[in-house]
PDB file of C-alpha atoms and ligand atoms in Angstrom:
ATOM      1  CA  UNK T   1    -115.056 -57.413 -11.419  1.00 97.00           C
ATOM      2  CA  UNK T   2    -118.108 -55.698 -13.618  1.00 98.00           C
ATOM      3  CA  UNK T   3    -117.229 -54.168 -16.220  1.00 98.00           C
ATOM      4  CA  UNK T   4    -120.767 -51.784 -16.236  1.00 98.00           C
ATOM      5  CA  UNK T   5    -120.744 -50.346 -19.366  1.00 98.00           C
ATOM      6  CA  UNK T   6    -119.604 -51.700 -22.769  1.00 98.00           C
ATOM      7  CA  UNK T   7    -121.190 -51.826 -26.242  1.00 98.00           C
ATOM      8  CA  UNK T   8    -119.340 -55.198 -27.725  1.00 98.00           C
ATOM      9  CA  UNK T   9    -122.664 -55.304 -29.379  1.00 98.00           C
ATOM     10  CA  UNK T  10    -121.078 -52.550 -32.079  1.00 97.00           C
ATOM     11  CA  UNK T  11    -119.832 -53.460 -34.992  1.00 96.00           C
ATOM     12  CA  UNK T  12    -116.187 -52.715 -33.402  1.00 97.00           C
ATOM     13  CA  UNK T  13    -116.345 -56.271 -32.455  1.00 97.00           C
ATOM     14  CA  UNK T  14    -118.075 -57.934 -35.361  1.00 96.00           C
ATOM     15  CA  UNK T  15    -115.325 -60.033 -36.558  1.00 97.00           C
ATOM     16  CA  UNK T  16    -113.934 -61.154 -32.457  1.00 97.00           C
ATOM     17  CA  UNK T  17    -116.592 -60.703 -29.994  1.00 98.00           C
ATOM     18  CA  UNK T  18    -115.841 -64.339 -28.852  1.00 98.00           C
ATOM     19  CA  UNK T  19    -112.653 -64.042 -27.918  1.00 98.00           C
ATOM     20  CA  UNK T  20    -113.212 -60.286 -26.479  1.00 98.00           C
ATOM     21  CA  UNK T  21    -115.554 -62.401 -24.062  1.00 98.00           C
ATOM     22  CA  UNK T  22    -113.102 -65.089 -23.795  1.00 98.00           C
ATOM     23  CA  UNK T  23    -110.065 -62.540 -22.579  1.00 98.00           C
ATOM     24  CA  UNK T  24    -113.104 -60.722 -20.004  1.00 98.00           C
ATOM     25  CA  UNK T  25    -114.233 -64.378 -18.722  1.00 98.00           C
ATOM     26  CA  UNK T  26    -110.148 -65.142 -18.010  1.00 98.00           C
ATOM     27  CA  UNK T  27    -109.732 -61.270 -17.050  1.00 98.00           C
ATOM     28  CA  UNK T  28    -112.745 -62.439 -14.022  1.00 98.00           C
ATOM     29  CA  UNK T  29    -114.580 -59.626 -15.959  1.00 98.00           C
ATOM     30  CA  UNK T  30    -118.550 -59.735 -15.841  1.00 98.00           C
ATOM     31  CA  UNK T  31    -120.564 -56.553 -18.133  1.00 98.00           C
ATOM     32  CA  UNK T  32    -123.356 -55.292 -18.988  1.00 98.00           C
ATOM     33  CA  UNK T  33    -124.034 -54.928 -22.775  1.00 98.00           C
ATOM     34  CA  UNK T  34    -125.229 -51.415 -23.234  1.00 98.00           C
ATOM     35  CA  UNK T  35    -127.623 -50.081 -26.569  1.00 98.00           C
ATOM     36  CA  UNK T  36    -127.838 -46.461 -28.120  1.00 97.00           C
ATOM     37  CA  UNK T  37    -130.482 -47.205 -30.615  1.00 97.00           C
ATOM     38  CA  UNK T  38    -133.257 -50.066 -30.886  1.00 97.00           C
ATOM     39  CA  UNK T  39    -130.862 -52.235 -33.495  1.00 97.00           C
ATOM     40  CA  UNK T  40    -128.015 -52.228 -31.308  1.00 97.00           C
ATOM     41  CA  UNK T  41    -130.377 -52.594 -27.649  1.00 98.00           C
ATOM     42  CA  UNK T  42    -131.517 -55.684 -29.466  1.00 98.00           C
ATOM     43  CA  UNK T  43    -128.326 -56.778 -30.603  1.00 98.00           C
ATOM     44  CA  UNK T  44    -127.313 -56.586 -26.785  1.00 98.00           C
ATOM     45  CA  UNK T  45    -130.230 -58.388 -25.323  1.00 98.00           C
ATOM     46  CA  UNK T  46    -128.792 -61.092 -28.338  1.00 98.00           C
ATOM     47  CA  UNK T  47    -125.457 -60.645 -26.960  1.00 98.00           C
ATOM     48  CA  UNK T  48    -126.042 -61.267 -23.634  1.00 98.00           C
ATOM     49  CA  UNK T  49    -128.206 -64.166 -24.237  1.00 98.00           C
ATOM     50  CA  UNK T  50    -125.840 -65.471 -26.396  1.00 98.00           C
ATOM     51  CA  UNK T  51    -122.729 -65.678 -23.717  1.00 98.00           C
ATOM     52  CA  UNK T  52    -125.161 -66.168 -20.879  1.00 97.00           C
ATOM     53  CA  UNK T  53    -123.792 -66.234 -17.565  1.00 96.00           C
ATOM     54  CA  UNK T  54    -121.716 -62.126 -16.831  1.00 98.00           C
ATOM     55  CA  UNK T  55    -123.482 -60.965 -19.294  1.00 98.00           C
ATOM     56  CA  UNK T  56    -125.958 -58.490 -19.035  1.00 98.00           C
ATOM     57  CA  UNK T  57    -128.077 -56.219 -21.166  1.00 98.00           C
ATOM     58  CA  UNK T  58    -129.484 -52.507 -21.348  1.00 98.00           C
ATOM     59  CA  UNK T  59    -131.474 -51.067 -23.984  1.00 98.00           C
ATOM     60  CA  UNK T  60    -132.235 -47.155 -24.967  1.00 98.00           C
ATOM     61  CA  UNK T  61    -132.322 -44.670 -27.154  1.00 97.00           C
ATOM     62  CA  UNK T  62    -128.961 -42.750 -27.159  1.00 96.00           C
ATOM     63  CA  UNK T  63    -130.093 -38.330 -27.511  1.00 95.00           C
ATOM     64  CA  UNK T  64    -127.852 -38.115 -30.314  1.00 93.00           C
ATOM     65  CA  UNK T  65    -129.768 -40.861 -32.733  1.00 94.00           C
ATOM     66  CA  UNK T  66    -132.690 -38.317 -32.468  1.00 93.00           C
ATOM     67  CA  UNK T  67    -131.439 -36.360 -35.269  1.00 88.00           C
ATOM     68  CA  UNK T  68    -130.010 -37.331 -38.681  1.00 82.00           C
ATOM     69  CA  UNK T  69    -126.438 -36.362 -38.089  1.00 77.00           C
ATOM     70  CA  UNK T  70    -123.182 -36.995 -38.446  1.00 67.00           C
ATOM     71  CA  UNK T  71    -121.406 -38.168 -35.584  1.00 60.00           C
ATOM     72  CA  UNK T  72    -117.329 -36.998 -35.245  1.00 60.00           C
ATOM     73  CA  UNK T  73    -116.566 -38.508 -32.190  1.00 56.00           C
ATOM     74  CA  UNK T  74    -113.726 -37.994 -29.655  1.00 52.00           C
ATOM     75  CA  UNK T  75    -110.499 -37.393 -31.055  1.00 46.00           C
ATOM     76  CA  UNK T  76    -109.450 -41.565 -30.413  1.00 46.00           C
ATOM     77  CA  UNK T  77    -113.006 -42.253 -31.566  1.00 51.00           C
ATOM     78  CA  UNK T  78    -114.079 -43.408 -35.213  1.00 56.00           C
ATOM     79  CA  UNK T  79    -117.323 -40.948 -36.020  1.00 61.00           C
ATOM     80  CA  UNK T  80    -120.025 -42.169 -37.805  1.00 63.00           C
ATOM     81  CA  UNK T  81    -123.208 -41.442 -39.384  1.00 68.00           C
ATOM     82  CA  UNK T  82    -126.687 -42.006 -37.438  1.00 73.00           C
ATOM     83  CA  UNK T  83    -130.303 -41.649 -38.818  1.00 75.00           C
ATOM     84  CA  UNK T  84    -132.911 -40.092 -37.017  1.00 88.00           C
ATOM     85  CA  UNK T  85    -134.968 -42.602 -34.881  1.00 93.00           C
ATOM     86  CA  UNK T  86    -138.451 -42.770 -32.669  1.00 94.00           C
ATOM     87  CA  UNK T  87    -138.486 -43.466 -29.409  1.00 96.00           C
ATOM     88  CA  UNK T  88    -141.022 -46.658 -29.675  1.00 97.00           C
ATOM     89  CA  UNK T  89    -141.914 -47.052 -26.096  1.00 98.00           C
ATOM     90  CA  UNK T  90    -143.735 -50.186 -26.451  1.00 98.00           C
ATOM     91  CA  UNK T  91    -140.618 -51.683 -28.838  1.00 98.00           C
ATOM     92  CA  UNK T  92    -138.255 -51.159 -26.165  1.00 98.00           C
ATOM     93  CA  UNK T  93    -140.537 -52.074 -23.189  1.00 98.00           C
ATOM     94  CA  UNK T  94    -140.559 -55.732 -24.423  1.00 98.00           C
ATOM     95  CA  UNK T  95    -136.600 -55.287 -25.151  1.00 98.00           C
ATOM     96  CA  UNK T  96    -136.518 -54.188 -21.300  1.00 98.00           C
ATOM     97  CA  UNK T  97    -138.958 -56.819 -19.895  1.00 98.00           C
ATOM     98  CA  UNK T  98    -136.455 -59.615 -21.189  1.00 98.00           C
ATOM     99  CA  UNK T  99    -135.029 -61.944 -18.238  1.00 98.00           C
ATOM    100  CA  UNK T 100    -131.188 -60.673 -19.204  1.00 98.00           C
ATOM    101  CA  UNK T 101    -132.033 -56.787 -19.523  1.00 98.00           C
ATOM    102  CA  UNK T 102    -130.894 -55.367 -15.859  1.00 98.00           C
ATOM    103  CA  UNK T 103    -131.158 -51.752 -16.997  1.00 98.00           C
ATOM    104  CA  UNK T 104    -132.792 -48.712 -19.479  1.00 98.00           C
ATOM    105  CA  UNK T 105    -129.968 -46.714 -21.123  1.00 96.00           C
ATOM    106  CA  UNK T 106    -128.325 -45.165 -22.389  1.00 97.00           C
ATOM    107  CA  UNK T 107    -130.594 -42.278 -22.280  1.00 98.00           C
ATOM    108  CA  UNK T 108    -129.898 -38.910 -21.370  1.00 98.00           C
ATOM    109  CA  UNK T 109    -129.021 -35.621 -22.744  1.00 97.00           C
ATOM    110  CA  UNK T 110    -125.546 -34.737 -25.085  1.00 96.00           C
ATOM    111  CA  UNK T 111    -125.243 -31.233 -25.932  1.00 96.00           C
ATOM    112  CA  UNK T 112    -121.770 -31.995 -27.425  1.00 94.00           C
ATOM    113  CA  UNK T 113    -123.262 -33.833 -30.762  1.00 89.00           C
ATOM    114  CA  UNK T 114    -125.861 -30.947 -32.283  1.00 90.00           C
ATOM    115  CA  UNK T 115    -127.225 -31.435 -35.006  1.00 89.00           C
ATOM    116  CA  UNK T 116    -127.184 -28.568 -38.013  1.00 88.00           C
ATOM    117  CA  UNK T 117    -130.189 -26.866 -39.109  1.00 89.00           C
ATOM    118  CA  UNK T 118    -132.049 -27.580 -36.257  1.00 91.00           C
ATOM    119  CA  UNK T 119    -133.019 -24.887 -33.636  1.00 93.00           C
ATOM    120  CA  UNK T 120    -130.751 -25.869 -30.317  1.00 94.00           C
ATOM    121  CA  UNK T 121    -133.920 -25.064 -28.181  1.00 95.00           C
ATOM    122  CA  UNK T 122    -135.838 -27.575 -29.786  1.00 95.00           C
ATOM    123  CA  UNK T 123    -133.105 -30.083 -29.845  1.00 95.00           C
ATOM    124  CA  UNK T 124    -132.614 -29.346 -26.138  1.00 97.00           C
ATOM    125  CA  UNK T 125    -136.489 -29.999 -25.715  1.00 97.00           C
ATOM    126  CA  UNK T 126    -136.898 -33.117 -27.712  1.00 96.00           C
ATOM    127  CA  UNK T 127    -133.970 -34.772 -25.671  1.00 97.00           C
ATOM    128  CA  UNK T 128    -135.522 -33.633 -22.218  1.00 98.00           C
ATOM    129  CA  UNK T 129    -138.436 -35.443 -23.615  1.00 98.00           C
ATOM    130  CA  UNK T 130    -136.481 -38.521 -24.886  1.00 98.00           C
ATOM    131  CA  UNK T 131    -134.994 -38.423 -21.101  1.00 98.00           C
ATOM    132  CA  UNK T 132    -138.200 -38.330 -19.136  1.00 98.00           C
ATOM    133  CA  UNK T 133    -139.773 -41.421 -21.391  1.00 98.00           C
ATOM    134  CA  UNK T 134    -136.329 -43.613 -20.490  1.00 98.00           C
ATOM    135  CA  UNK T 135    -137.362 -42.715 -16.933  1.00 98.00           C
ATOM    136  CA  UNK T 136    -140.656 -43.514 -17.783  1.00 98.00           C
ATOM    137  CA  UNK T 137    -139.792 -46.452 -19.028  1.00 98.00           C
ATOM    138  CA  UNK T 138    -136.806 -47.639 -16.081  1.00 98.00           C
ATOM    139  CA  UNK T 139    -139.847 -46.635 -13.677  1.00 98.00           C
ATOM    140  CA  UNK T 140    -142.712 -49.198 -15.170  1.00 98.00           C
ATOM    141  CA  UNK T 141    -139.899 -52.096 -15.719  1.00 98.00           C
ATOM    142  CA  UNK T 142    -138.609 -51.601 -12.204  1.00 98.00           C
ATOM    143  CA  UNK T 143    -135.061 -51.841 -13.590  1.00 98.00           C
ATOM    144  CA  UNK T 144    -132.347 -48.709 -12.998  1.00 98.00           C
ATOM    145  CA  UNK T 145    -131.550 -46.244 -15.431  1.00 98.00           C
ATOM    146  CA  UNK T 146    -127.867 -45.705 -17.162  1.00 98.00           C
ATOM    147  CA  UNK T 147    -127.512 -42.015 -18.250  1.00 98.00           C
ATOM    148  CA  UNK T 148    -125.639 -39.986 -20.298  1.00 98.00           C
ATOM    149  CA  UNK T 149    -124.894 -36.570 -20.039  1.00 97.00           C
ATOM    150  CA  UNK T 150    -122.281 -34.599 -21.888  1.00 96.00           C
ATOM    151  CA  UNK T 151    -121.858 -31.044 -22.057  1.00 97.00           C
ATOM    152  CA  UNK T 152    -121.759 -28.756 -24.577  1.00 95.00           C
ATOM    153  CA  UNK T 153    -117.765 -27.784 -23.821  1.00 93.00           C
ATOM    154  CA  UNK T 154    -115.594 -29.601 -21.298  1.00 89.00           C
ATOM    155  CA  UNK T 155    -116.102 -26.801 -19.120  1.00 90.00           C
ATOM    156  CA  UNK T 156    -120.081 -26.294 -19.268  1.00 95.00           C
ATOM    157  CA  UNK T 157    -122.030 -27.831 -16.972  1.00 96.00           C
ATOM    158  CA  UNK T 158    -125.493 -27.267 -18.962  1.00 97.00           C
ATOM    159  CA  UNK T 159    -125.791 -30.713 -19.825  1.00 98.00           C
ATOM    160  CA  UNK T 160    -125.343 -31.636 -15.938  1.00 98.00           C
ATOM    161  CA  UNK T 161    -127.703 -28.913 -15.636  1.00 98.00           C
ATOM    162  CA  UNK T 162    -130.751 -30.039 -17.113  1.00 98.00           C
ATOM    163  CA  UNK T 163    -129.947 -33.540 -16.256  1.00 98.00           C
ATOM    164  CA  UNK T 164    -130.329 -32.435 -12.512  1.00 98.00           C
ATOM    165  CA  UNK T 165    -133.367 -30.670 -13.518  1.00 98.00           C
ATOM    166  CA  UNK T 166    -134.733 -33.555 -15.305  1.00 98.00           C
ATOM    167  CA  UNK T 167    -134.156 -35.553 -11.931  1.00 98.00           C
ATOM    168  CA  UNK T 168    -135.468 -33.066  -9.472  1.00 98.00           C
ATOM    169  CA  UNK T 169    -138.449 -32.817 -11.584  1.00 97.00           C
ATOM    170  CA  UNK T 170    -139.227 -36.578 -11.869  1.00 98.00           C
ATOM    171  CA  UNK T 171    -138.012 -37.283  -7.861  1.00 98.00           C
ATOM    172  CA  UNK T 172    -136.125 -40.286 -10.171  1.00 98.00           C
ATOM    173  CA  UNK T 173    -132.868 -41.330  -8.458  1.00 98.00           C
ATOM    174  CA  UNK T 174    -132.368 -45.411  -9.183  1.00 98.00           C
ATOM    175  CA  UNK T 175    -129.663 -44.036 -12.088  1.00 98.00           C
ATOM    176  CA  UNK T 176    -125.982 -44.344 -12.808  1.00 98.00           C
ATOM    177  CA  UNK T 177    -124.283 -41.478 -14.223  1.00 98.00           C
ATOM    178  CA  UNK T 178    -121.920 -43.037 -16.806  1.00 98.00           C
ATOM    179  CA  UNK T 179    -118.733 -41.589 -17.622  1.00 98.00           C
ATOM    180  CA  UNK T 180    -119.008 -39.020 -15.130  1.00 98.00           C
ATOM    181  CA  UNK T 181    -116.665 -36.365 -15.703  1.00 95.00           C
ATOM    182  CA  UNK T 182    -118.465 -33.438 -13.933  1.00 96.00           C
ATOM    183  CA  UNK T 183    -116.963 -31.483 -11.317  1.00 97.00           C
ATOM    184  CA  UNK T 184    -116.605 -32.132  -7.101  1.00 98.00           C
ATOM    185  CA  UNK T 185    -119.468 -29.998  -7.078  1.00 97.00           C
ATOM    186  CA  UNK T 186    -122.032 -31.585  -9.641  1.00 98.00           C
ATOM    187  CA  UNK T 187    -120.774 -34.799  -8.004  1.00 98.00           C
ATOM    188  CA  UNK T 188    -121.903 -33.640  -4.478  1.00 98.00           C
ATOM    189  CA  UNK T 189    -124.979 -32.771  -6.382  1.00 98.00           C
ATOM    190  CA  UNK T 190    -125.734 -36.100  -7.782  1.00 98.00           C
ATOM    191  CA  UNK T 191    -125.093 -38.113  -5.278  1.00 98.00           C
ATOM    192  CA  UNK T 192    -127.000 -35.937  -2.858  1.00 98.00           C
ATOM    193  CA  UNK T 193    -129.694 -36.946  -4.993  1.00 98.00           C
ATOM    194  CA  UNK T 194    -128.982 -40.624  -4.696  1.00 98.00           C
ATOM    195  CA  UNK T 195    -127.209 -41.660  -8.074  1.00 98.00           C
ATOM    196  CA  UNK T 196    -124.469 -43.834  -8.590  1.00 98.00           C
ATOM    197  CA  UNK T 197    -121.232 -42.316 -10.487  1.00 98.00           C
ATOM    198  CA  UNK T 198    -119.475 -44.664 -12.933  1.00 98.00           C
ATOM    199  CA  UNK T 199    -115.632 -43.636 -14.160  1.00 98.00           C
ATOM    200  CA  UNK T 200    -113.619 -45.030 -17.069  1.00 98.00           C
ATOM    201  CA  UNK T 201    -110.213 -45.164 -18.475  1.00 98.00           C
ATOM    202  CA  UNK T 202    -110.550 -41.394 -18.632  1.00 97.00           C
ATOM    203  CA  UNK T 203    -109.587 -41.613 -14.831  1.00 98.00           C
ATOM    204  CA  UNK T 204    -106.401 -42.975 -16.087  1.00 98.00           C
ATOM    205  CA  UNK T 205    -104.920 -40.233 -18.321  1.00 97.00           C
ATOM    206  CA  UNK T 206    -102.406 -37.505 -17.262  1.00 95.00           C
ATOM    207  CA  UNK T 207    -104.116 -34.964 -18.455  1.00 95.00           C
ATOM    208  CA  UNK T 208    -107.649 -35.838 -15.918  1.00 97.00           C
ATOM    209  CA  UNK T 209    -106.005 -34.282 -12.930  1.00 97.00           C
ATOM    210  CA  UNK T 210    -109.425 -32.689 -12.129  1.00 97.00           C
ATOM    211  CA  UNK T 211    -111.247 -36.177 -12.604  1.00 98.00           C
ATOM    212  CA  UNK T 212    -108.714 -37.485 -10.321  1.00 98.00           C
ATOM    213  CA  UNK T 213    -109.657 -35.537  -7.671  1.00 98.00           C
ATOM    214  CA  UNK T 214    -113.275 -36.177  -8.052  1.00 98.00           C
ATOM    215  CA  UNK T 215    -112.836 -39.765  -8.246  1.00 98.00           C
ATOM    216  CA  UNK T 216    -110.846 -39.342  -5.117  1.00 98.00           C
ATOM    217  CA  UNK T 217    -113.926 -37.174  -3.375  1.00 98.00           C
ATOM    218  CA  UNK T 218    -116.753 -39.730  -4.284  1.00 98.00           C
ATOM    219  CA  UNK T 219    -117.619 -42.775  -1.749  1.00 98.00           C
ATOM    220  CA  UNK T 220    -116.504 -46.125  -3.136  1.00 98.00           C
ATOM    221  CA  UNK T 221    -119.849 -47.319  -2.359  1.00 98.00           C
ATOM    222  CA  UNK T 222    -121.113 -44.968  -4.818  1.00 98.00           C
ATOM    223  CA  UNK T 223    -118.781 -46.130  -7.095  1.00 98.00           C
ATOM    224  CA  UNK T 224    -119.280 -48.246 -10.162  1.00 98.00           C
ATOM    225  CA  UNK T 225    -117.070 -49.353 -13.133  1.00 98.00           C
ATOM    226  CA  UNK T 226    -116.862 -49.645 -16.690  1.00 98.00           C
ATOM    227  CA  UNK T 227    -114.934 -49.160 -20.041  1.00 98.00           C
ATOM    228  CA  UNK T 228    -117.297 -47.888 -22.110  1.00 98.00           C
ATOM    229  CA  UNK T 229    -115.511 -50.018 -24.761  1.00 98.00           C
ATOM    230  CA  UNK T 230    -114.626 -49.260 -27.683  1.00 98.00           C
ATOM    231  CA  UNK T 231    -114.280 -45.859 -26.290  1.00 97.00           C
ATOM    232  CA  UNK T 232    -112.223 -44.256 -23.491  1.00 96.00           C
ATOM    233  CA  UNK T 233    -109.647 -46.788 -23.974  1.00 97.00           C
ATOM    234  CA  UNK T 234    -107.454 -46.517 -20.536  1.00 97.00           C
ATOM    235  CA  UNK T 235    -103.273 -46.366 -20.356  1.00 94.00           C
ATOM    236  CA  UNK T 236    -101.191 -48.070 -21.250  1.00 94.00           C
ATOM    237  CA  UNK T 237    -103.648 -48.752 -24.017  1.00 95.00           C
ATOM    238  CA  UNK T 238    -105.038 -45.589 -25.284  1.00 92.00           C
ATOM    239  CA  UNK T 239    -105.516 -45.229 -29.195  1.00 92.00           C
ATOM    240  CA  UNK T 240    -106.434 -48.471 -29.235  1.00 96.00           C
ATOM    241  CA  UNK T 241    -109.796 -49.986 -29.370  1.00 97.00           C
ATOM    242  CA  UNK T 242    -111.022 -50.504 -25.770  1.00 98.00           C
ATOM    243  CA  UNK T 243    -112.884 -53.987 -24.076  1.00 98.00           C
ATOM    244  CA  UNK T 244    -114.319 -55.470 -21.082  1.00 98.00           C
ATOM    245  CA  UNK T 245    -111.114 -56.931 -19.507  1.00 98.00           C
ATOM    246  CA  UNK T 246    -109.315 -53.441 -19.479  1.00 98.00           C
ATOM    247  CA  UNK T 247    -111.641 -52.335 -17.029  1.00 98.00           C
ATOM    248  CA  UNK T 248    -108.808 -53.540 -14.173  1.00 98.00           C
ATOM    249  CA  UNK T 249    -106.782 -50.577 -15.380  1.00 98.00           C
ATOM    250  CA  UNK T 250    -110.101 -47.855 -13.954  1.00 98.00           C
ATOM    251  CA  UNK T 251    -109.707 -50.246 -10.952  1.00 98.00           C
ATOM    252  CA  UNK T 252    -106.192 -49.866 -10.439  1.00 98.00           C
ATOM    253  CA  UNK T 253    -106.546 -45.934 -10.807  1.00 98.00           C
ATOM    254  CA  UNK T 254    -109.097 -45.722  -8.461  1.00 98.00           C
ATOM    255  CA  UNK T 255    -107.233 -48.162  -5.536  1.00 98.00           C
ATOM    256  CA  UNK T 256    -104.191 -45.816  -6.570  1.00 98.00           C
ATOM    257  CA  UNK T 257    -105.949 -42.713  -5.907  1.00 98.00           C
ATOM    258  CA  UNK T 258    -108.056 -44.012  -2.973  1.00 98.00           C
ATOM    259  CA  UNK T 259    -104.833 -44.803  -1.785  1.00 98.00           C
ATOM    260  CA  UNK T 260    -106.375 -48.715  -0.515  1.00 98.00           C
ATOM    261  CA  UNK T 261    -106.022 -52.209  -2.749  1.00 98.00           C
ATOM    262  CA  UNK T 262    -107.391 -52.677  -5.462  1.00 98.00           C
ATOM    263  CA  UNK T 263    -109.058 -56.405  -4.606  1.00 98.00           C
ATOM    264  CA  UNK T 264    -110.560 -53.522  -1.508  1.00 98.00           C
ATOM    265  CA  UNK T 265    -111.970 -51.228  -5.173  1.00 98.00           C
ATOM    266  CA  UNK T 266    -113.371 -54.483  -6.632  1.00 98.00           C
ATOM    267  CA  UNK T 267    -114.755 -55.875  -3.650  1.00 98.00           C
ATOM    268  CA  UNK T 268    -116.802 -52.961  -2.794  1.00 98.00           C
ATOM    269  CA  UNK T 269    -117.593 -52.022  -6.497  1.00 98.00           C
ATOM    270  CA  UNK T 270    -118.754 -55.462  -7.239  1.00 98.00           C
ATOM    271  CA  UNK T 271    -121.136 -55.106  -4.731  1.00 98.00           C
ATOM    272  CA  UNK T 272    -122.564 -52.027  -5.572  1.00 98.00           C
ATOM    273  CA  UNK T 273    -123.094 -53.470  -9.481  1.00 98.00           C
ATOM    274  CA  UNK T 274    -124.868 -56.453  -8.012  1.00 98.00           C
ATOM    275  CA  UNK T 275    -126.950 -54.357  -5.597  1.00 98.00           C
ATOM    276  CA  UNK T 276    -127.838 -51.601  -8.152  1.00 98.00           C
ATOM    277  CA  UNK T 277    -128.268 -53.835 -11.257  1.00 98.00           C
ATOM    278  CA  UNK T 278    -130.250 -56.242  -9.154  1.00 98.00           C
ATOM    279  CA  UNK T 279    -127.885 -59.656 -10.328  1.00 96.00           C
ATOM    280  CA  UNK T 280    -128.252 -62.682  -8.746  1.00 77.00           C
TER     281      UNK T 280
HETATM  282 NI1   NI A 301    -121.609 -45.738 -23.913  1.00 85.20          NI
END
């Protein structure tokens, strides 16, 4: 099972990152390493070099460490402070040329975290430009792009918007939308387009009845994945920091909604994850 999207490489797991790969490697849970910012997209290609075999890495520049802000966070989440960074194309190129780097991201656009004292046009603009040099960049490496996109609300779809846009623009389809939580219709849109969709433990909470469905609506084998650990930490477990070998629990939702097995969820989903990520 591949757990798509985790950042073990944070400082969540500085003092037990062994044995969070230990419980994953008895859990028969593979992952991909995922970086917001160059220290951490380093620390991942580190990480995954480190543990070797089911690890993976991705490296990026996360929209929200474009602006000095402070970061609140979900309500489970611990928010933190992040200073403004670069994008330095040619850093991250030879971060995303390494042998265990299997994708760019996360990149994307997050309306949700806005920076004060900055003009929201120009933030908008600057991460539409951030966006296009990930694709850039996930174009010249030949490896697929993991994006974010978060809205400005839970409701608004403008973030989905201009990620769309951004897409159409660039004809760029060899992406994952992580942590999808867009509607039936922005789904239909995406994959249309030819993206993957990637759910978490958010798939697993009472109150997601709408995610539910759209989980329900998208084709398993456009289906990945992941945990987004420490994050989005699924039931029974939520409140508590979140890991690799929890990712059964978005598996179980999904066979549960699907209404088939889940060893049918992880069979097909593994595939995908290997076919998409390009592992051998
Ligand atoms: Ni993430």
């Amino acid at each position: 099972m591949f757990d798509t999207h985790c950042h073990i490489n944070f400082n969540h797991y500085k003092n037990d990152a062994d044995e969070v790969v230990a419980r994953a490697r008895d859990a028969n849970v593979q992952m991909i390493v995922v970086g917001a910012q160059y220290s951490t997209s380093k620390r991942a290609v580190e990480v995954a070099h480190l543990y070797g075999e089911g690890v993976w890495a991705a490296v990026g520049l996360h929209p929200t460490h474009l602006f000095d802000m402070r970061y609140e966070g979900d309500s489970e989440d611990e928010g933190y402070d992040t200073r403004k960074e670069e994008f330095d194309y040619s850093a991250y190129k030879s971060l995303a040329k390494d042998e265990k780097t299997v994708a760019i991201g996360e990149m994307g656009v997050d309306y949700f975290h806005m920076p004060e004292g900055v003009d929201s046009v120009d933030v908008k603009l600057k991460q539409r430009e951030l966006f296009i040099r990930g694709i850039n960049l996930a174009q010249e490496v030949g490896k697929p792009l993991i994006v974010h996109t978060r809205p400005s609300t839970r409701e608004a779809r403008d973030a989905y918007d201009d990620t769309l846009s951004v897409l159409y623009d660039t004809g760029f389809a060899n992406c994952v939308m992580h942590s999808f939580s867009g509607s039936k219709e922005l789904a239909r849109a995406f994959l249309n387009h030819g993206c993957m969709l990637s759910f978490t433990g958010v798939v697993t909470f009472k109150n997601a009845k709408d995610l539910q469905e759209v989980a329900k609506y998208v084709p398993l084998d456009r289906i990945m994945l992941e945990t987004d650990a420490p994050y989005l930490t699924p039931d029974p477990y939520r409140g508590q920091r979140n890991e690799p070998a929890h990712v059964r629990y978005v598996a179980n939702k999904i066979a549960e909604l699907k209404g088939i097995s889940t060893e049918e969820v992880i069979k097909i989903t593994d595939k995908n994850a290997k076919a998409f990520f390009n592992l051998r």
